[in-house]
Amino acid sequence: MPTSTTRRRFLTAAALGAAAGSGVLTTPTAHAAAPGTGARPSRVPLTREEHRAVVIGSGFGGGVSALRLAQAGVPVTVLERGRRWITGPNVDTYATVSHPDRRLLWYGTTPEAVRPVQRLLGRPLDLDPYVGLVEPVLGDSLLALCAAGVGGGSLVYQGMTLQPSREVFETWLPGELDYGLLDREYYPRVARMLDVSTAPDELLATPTYRATRIFRDRAERRGFPVEKVPQPVDWNYPLAETRGEMRPAYTSGDTLFGVNNGGKHTVDLTYLAQAEATGRCQVLTQHQVTSVARGTGGRWTVHVDRIDDAGRVLEQRIITTKALVMAAGSMNTTRLLVRAAALGDIPGLPGEVGQGFGTNGDRIYLWSDLLEDFGPRQGSPIAYIAKTWDDPRTASTTCQFSLPPLYGVDTRSTLVLAMAVSPDRGRWTYSGLTDTVNMHFPVAGDRAVGLLAAQRVQAMAGGLGTIAEFNLAENITVHPLGGACMGPVTDPYGRVHDQPGLYVLDGALIPGTTGACNPSMTIAAVAEHALDTIVAQDVGTTV
Ligand SMILES: Cc1cc2nc3c(=O)[nH]c(=O)nc-3n(C[C@H](O)[C@H](O)[C@H](O)COP(=O)(O)OP(=O)(O)OC[C@H]3O[C@@H](n4cnc5c(N)ncnc54)[C@H](O)[C@@H]3O)c2cc1C
């Protein structure tokens, strides 16, 4: 995101130039501050280009959009701020929780936003600027995490691929969506694309999955319906670890932010790989979009910084396009649109842009029990869930996840995540003083659902287990949703009202909850649904 008024003035002047022509033009020009680094190369080139369709972001929404447009014959350019992360047996691509070096954090993350993550991980983090994997964003009363890199959140996610029930979906998700259609066609399509399956018993019987088994047994004994959760994982990888054929990653639980050994069917290896294989999709990495605007002649104008590994600006590019897909994730799509609305760069944007923002009701608990041996190393990913979905108004899903390996010490503890439907919503506002877009969430937001979820977790843990709710000390979510919601801001296909050629096709579309489920499955299914219609109706007109 832009950080200075200097940048704003520069970009406005450049935008005026861009409106005069298309094609590629390189102009050496004065440089504006590189966000987060303080480093200022004196001159960087400015390039102007015209592209047929531009997708901002390469996560679930971006991956689906790129593939389906490319398959429909549309040349697509994906602008991704992060780098490619190449995994494979025994590689050292990602920083791990045991060794959280600079590869973990997106450059420019403020120390205030880093502190709660350090507390959660129990370790200091390296703040040396890098185009790292995780961006913590701090707002009033909430810290939200998102990812950066080709594949977006699929790189860091636990892989839980969950579909809500009809009752929960129809109670909480936009009425514009037809659950029956998603259930018949689009959820199964996403499951096929990501090749999901559940963890084999052979793996879960091995020593480091003890905490997983304790959760399953306790929940079952206390009458909670327990089932395995589908994951986009090739289980031969963790099984190879158990035979000593690969260094431990899954089996040691050191996968909270990326699995070095690979075997996870992330968006870069599924949707984007297929899109690139068409020959009509290019993914430009380390291309950070700083602003979007409506241009002339029905075109959209996208201002982009090409950055190096430390976030220094190497080149500024102004790209004009007929079709612009916002898929930068809930927080970053919203930030770009709220700023564009405030500065008048997109006149007539719906007034509800920035609203309907929520946490998916995420609550994290530390479960401790002196009589239980959860183990100093706890295998991942999450294998079992307990659903409490009978009443859609109070639905929640609970699961155990591995406590990151903490110096090899057995703390007799593990972690539990609950996702509970919550009506509480925040919003984003623009400050002209700082040229920033800021997140606001109610101080007591989600506390009521957190209390109910805590009671359920406590009931599962039993009398001797203690439950400490992390969110009461530090309200944190890894599932930010909403900000440019279906209904007030877009139609059911992500088309922004009265803005032909502008689409929102990521988590920003979904108002605050995906119905007691993690969001990726629903984000991808909603995008798949939208793209079928966009391909049928818009290609050749607005695309
Ligand atoms: C630790 C963690 C664990 C999770 N576990 C699960 C799970 O088990 N199951 C599940 O369903 N969900 C999980 N999630 C959430 C899931 O990852 C997100 O809901 C999902 O990725 C959102 O998809 P999206 O398409 O909206 O955006 P994203 O996947 O976030 O993709 C957005 C992309 O846009 C890029 N971008 C952002 N701003 C710009 C810009 N200005 N210019 C260019 N590019 C930009 C980003 O770098 C990113 O690659 C988890 C998230 C985290 C952080």
PDB file of C-alpha atoms and ligand atoms in Angstrom, residues 1 56-62 79-82 145-154 156-162 256-257 287-290 327-330 332 336 478-481 505-508 518-521 523, ligand 1:
ATOM      1  CA  MET A   1       0.000   0.000   0.000  1.00  0.00           C
ATOM      2  CA  ILE A  56      -4.495  -8.730  -8.662  1.00  0.00           C
ATOM      3  CA  GLY A  57      -3.396 -11.544  -6.342  1.00  0.00           C
ATOM      4  CA  SER A  58      -2.742 -15.234  -6.875  1.00  0.00           C
ATOM      5  CA  GLY A  59      -4.558 -16.949  -3.996  1.00  0.00           C
ATOM      6  CA  PHE A  60      -7.794 -18.908  -4.245  1.00  0.00           C
ATOM      7  CA  GLY A  61      -9.869 -16.218  -5.947  1.00  0.00           C
ATOM      8  CA  GLY A  62      -6.988 -15.159  -8.207  1.00  0.00           C
ATOM      9  CA  LEU A  79       0.062  -9.334 -10.517  1.00  0.00           C
ATOM     10  CA  GLU A  80       1.381 -10.924  -7.330  1.00  0.00           C
ATOM     11  CA  ARG A  81       3.297  -8.911  -4.724  1.00  0.00           C
ATOM     12  CA  GLY A  82       5.112 -11.947  -3.276  1.00  0.00           C
ATOM     13  CA  LEU A 145      -2.982 -12.497   9.223  1.00  0.00           C
ATOM     14  CA  CYS A 146      -2.798 -13.033   5.475  1.00  0.00           C
ATOM     15  CA  ALA A 147      -0.211 -14.480   3.134  1.00  0.00           C
ATOM     16  CA  ALA A 148       2.033 -13.167   0.357  1.00  0.00           C
ATOM     17  CA  GLY A 149       3.385 -15.284  -2.468  1.00  0.00           C
ATOM     18  CA  VAL A 150       2.323 -17.124  -5.607  1.00  0.00           C
ATOM     19  CA  GLY A 151      -0.535 -19.268  -4.325  1.00  0.00           C
ATOM     20  CA  GLY A 152      -1.617 -16.782  -1.629  1.00  0.00           C
ATOM     21  CA  GLY A 153      -3.095 -18.262   1.523  1.00  0.00           C
ATOM     22  CA  SER A 154      -2.780 -21.825   0.201  1.00  0.00           C
ATOM     23  CA  VAL A 156       0.460 -21.090   4.662  1.00  0.00           C
ATOM     24  CA  TYR A 157      -2.911 -22.645   5.279  1.00  0.00           C
ATOM     25  CA  GLN A 158      -3.481 -25.818   7.258  1.00  0.00           C
ATOM     26  CA  GLY A 159      -5.376 -27.164   4.267  1.00  0.00           C
ATOM     27  CA  MET A 160      -8.708 -27.702   6.003  1.00  0.00           C
ATOM     28  CA  THR A 161     -11.147 -27.902   3.083  1.00  0.00           C
ATOM     29  CA  LEU A 162     -14.580 -27.636   4.633  1.00  0.00           C
ATOM     30  CA  LEU A 256       2.475 -23.631  10.631  1.00  0.00           C
ATOM     31  CA  PHE A 257       3.676 -21.351   7.841  1.00  0.00           C
ATOM     32  CA  HIS A 287       4.630  -6.815  -8.481  1.00  0.00           C
ATOM     33  CA  GLN A 288       2.880  -4.890  -5.751  1.00  0.00           C
ATOM     34  CA  VAL A 289      -0.232  -2.956  -6.776  1.00  0.00           C
ATOM     35  CA  THR A 290      -0.271   0.403  -5.016  1.00  0.00           C
ATOM     36  CA  ALA A 327      -8.272 -10.943  -5.771  1.00  0.00           C
ATOM     37  CA  ALA A 328      -5.711  -9.544  -3.325  1.00  0.00           C
ATOM     38  CA  GLY A 329      -7.527 -11.153  -0.376  1.00  0.00           C
ATOM     39  CA  SER A 330     -10.107  -9.630   1.927  1.00  0.00           C
ATOM     40  CA  ASN A 332      -5.792  -5.940   0.584  1.00  0.00           C
ATOM     41  CA  LEU A 336      -7.198  -0.751  -2.454  1.00  0.00           C
ATOM     42  CA  VAL A 478      -6.261 -16.023  10.229  1.00  0.00           C
ATOM     43  CA  HIS A 479      -9.592 -15.871   8.372  1.00  0.00           C
ATOM     44  CA  PRO A 480     -10.375 -12.212   7.594  1.00  0.00           C
ATOM     45  CA  LEU A 481     -13.426 -11.960   5.326  1.00  0.00           C
ATOM     46  CA  LEU A 505     -13.468 -12.445  -6.617  1.00  0.00           C
ATOM     47  CA  ASP A 506     -11.829 -13.273  -3.305  1.00  0.00           C
ATOM     48  CA  GLY A 507     -12.540 -13.349   0.426  1.00  0.00           C
ATOM     49  CA  ALA A 508     -13.593  -9.675   0.340  1.00  0.00           C
ATOM     50  CA  ASN A 518     -12.508 -22.276   7.200  1.00  0.00           C
ATOM     51  CA  PRO A 519     -12.958 -20.035   4.180  1.00  0.00           C
ATOM     52  CA  SER A 520     -10.846 -21.334   1.284  1.00  0.00           C
ATOM     53  CA  MET A 521     -13.342 -23.913  -0.027  1.00  0.00           C
ATOM     54  CA  ILE A 523     -14.044 -18.604  -1.599  1.00  0.00           C
TER      55      ILE A 523
HETATM   56  C1  LIG B   1      -1.902 -19.510   9.145  1.00  0.00           C
HETATM   57  C2  LIG B   1      -3.135 -19.653   8.300  1.00  0.00           C
HETATM   58  C3  LIG B   1      -3.794 -20.882   8.250  1.00  0.00           C
HETATM   59  C4  LIG B   1      -4.957 -21.022   7.498  1.00  0.00           C
HETATM   60  N1  LIG B   1      -5.565 -22.250   7.417  1.00  0.00           N
HETATM   61  C5  LIG B   1      -6.662 -22.406   6.647  1.00  0.00           C
HETATM   62  C6  LIG B   1      -7.267 -23.699   6.467  1.00  0.00           C
HETATM   63  O1  LIG B   1      -6.809 -24.700   7.006  1.00  0.00           O
HETATM   64  N2  LIG B   1      -8.343 -23.780   5.649  1.00  0.00           N
HETATM   65  C7  LIG B   1      -8.864 -22.693   5.014  1.00  0.00           C
HETATM   66  O2  LIG B   1      -9.862 -22.819   4.323  1.00  0.00           O
HETATM   67  N3  LIG B   1      -8.307 -21.476   5.159  1.00  0.00           N
HETATM   68  C8  LIG B   1      -7.223 -21.306   5.931  1.00  0.00           C
HETATM   69  N4  LIG B   1      -6.632 -20.078   6.028  1.00  0.00           N
HETATM   70  C9  LIG B   1      -7.273 -18.926   5.349  1.00  0.00           C
HETATM   71  C10 LIG B   1      -7.048 -18.948   3.839  1.00  0.00           C
HETATM   72  O3  LIG B   1      -5.679 -19.015   3.587  1.00  0.00           O
HETATM   73  C11 LIG B   1      -7.673 -17.675   3.233  1.00  0.00           C
HETATM   74  O4  LIG B   1      -9.017 -17.582   3.621  1.00  0.00           O
HETATM   75  C12 LIG B   1      -7.597 -17.690   1.721  1.00  0.00           C
HETATM   76  O5  LIG B   1      -6.275 -17.870   1.282  1.00  0.00           O
HETATM   77  C13 LIG B   1      -8.135 -16.396   1.156  1.00  0.00           C
HETATM   78  O6  LIG B   1      -8.173 -16.504  -0.257  1.00  0.00           O
HETATM   79  P1  LIG B   1      -8.227 -15.211  -1.162  1.00  0.00           P
HETATM   80  O7  LIG B   1      -8.324 -15.636  -2.561  1.00  0.00           O
HETATM   81  O8  LIG B   1      -9.265 -14.300  -0.621  1.00  0.00           O
HETATM   82  O9  LIG B   1      -6.846 -14.438  -0.913  1.00  0.00           O
HETATM   83  P2  LIG B   1      -5.379 -14.962  -0.631  1.00  0.00           P
HETATM   84  O10 LIG B   1      -5.287 -16.427  -0.736  1.00  0.00           O
HETATM   85  O11 LIG B   1      -4.943 -14.312   0.638  1.00  0.00           O
HETATM   86  O12 LIG B   1      -4.553 -14.359  -1.845  1.00  0.00           O
HETATM   87  C14 LIG B   1      -4.344 -12.988  -2.005  1.00  0.00           C
HETATM   88  C15 LIG B   1      -3.051 -12.785  -2.775  1.00  0.00           C
HETATM   89  O13 LIG B   1      -2.979 -11.412  -3.176  1.00  0.00           O
HETATM   90  C16 LIG B   1      -1.664 -10.944  -3.012  1.00  0.00           C
HETATM   91  N5  LIG B   1      -1.716  -9.484  -2.814  1.00  0.00           N
HETATM   92  C17 LIG B   1      -2.201  -8.819  -1.748  1.00  0.00           C
HETATM   93  N6  LIG B   1      -2.078  -7.490  -1.939  1.00  0.00           N
HETATM   94  C18 LIG B   1      -1.500  -7.317  -3.141  1.00  0.00           C
HETATM   95  C19 LIG B   1      -1.117  -6.174  -3.875  1.00  0.00           C
HETATM   96  N7  LIG B   1      -1.308  -4.928  -3.391  1.00  0.00           N
HETATM   97  N8  LIG B   1      -0.521  -6.345  -5.087  1.00  0.00           N
HETATM   98  C20 LIG B   1      -0.329  -7.595  -5.589  1.00  0.00           C
HETATM   99  N9  LIG B   1      -0.669  -8.723  -4.917  1.00  0.00           N
HETATM  100  C21 LIG B   1      -1.267  -8.586  -3.715  1.00  0.00           C
HETATM  101  C22 LIG B   1      -1.169 -11.678  -1.776  1.00  0.00           C
HETATM  102  O14 LIG B   1       0.238 -11.691  -1.741  1.00  0.00           O
HETATM  103  C23 LIG B   1      -1.802 -13.054  -1.942  1.00  0.00           C
HETATM  104  O15 LIG B   1      -0.953 -13.912  -2.650  1.00  0.00           O
HETATM  105  C24 LIG B   1      -5.468 -19.911   6.770  1.00  0.00           C
HETATM  106  C25 LIG B   1      -4.792 -18.702   6.795  1.00  0.00           C
HETATM  107  C26 LIG B   1      -3.633 -18.558   7.547  1.00  0.00           C
HETATM  108  C27 LIG B   1      -2.933 -17.227   7.555  1.00  0.00           C
END
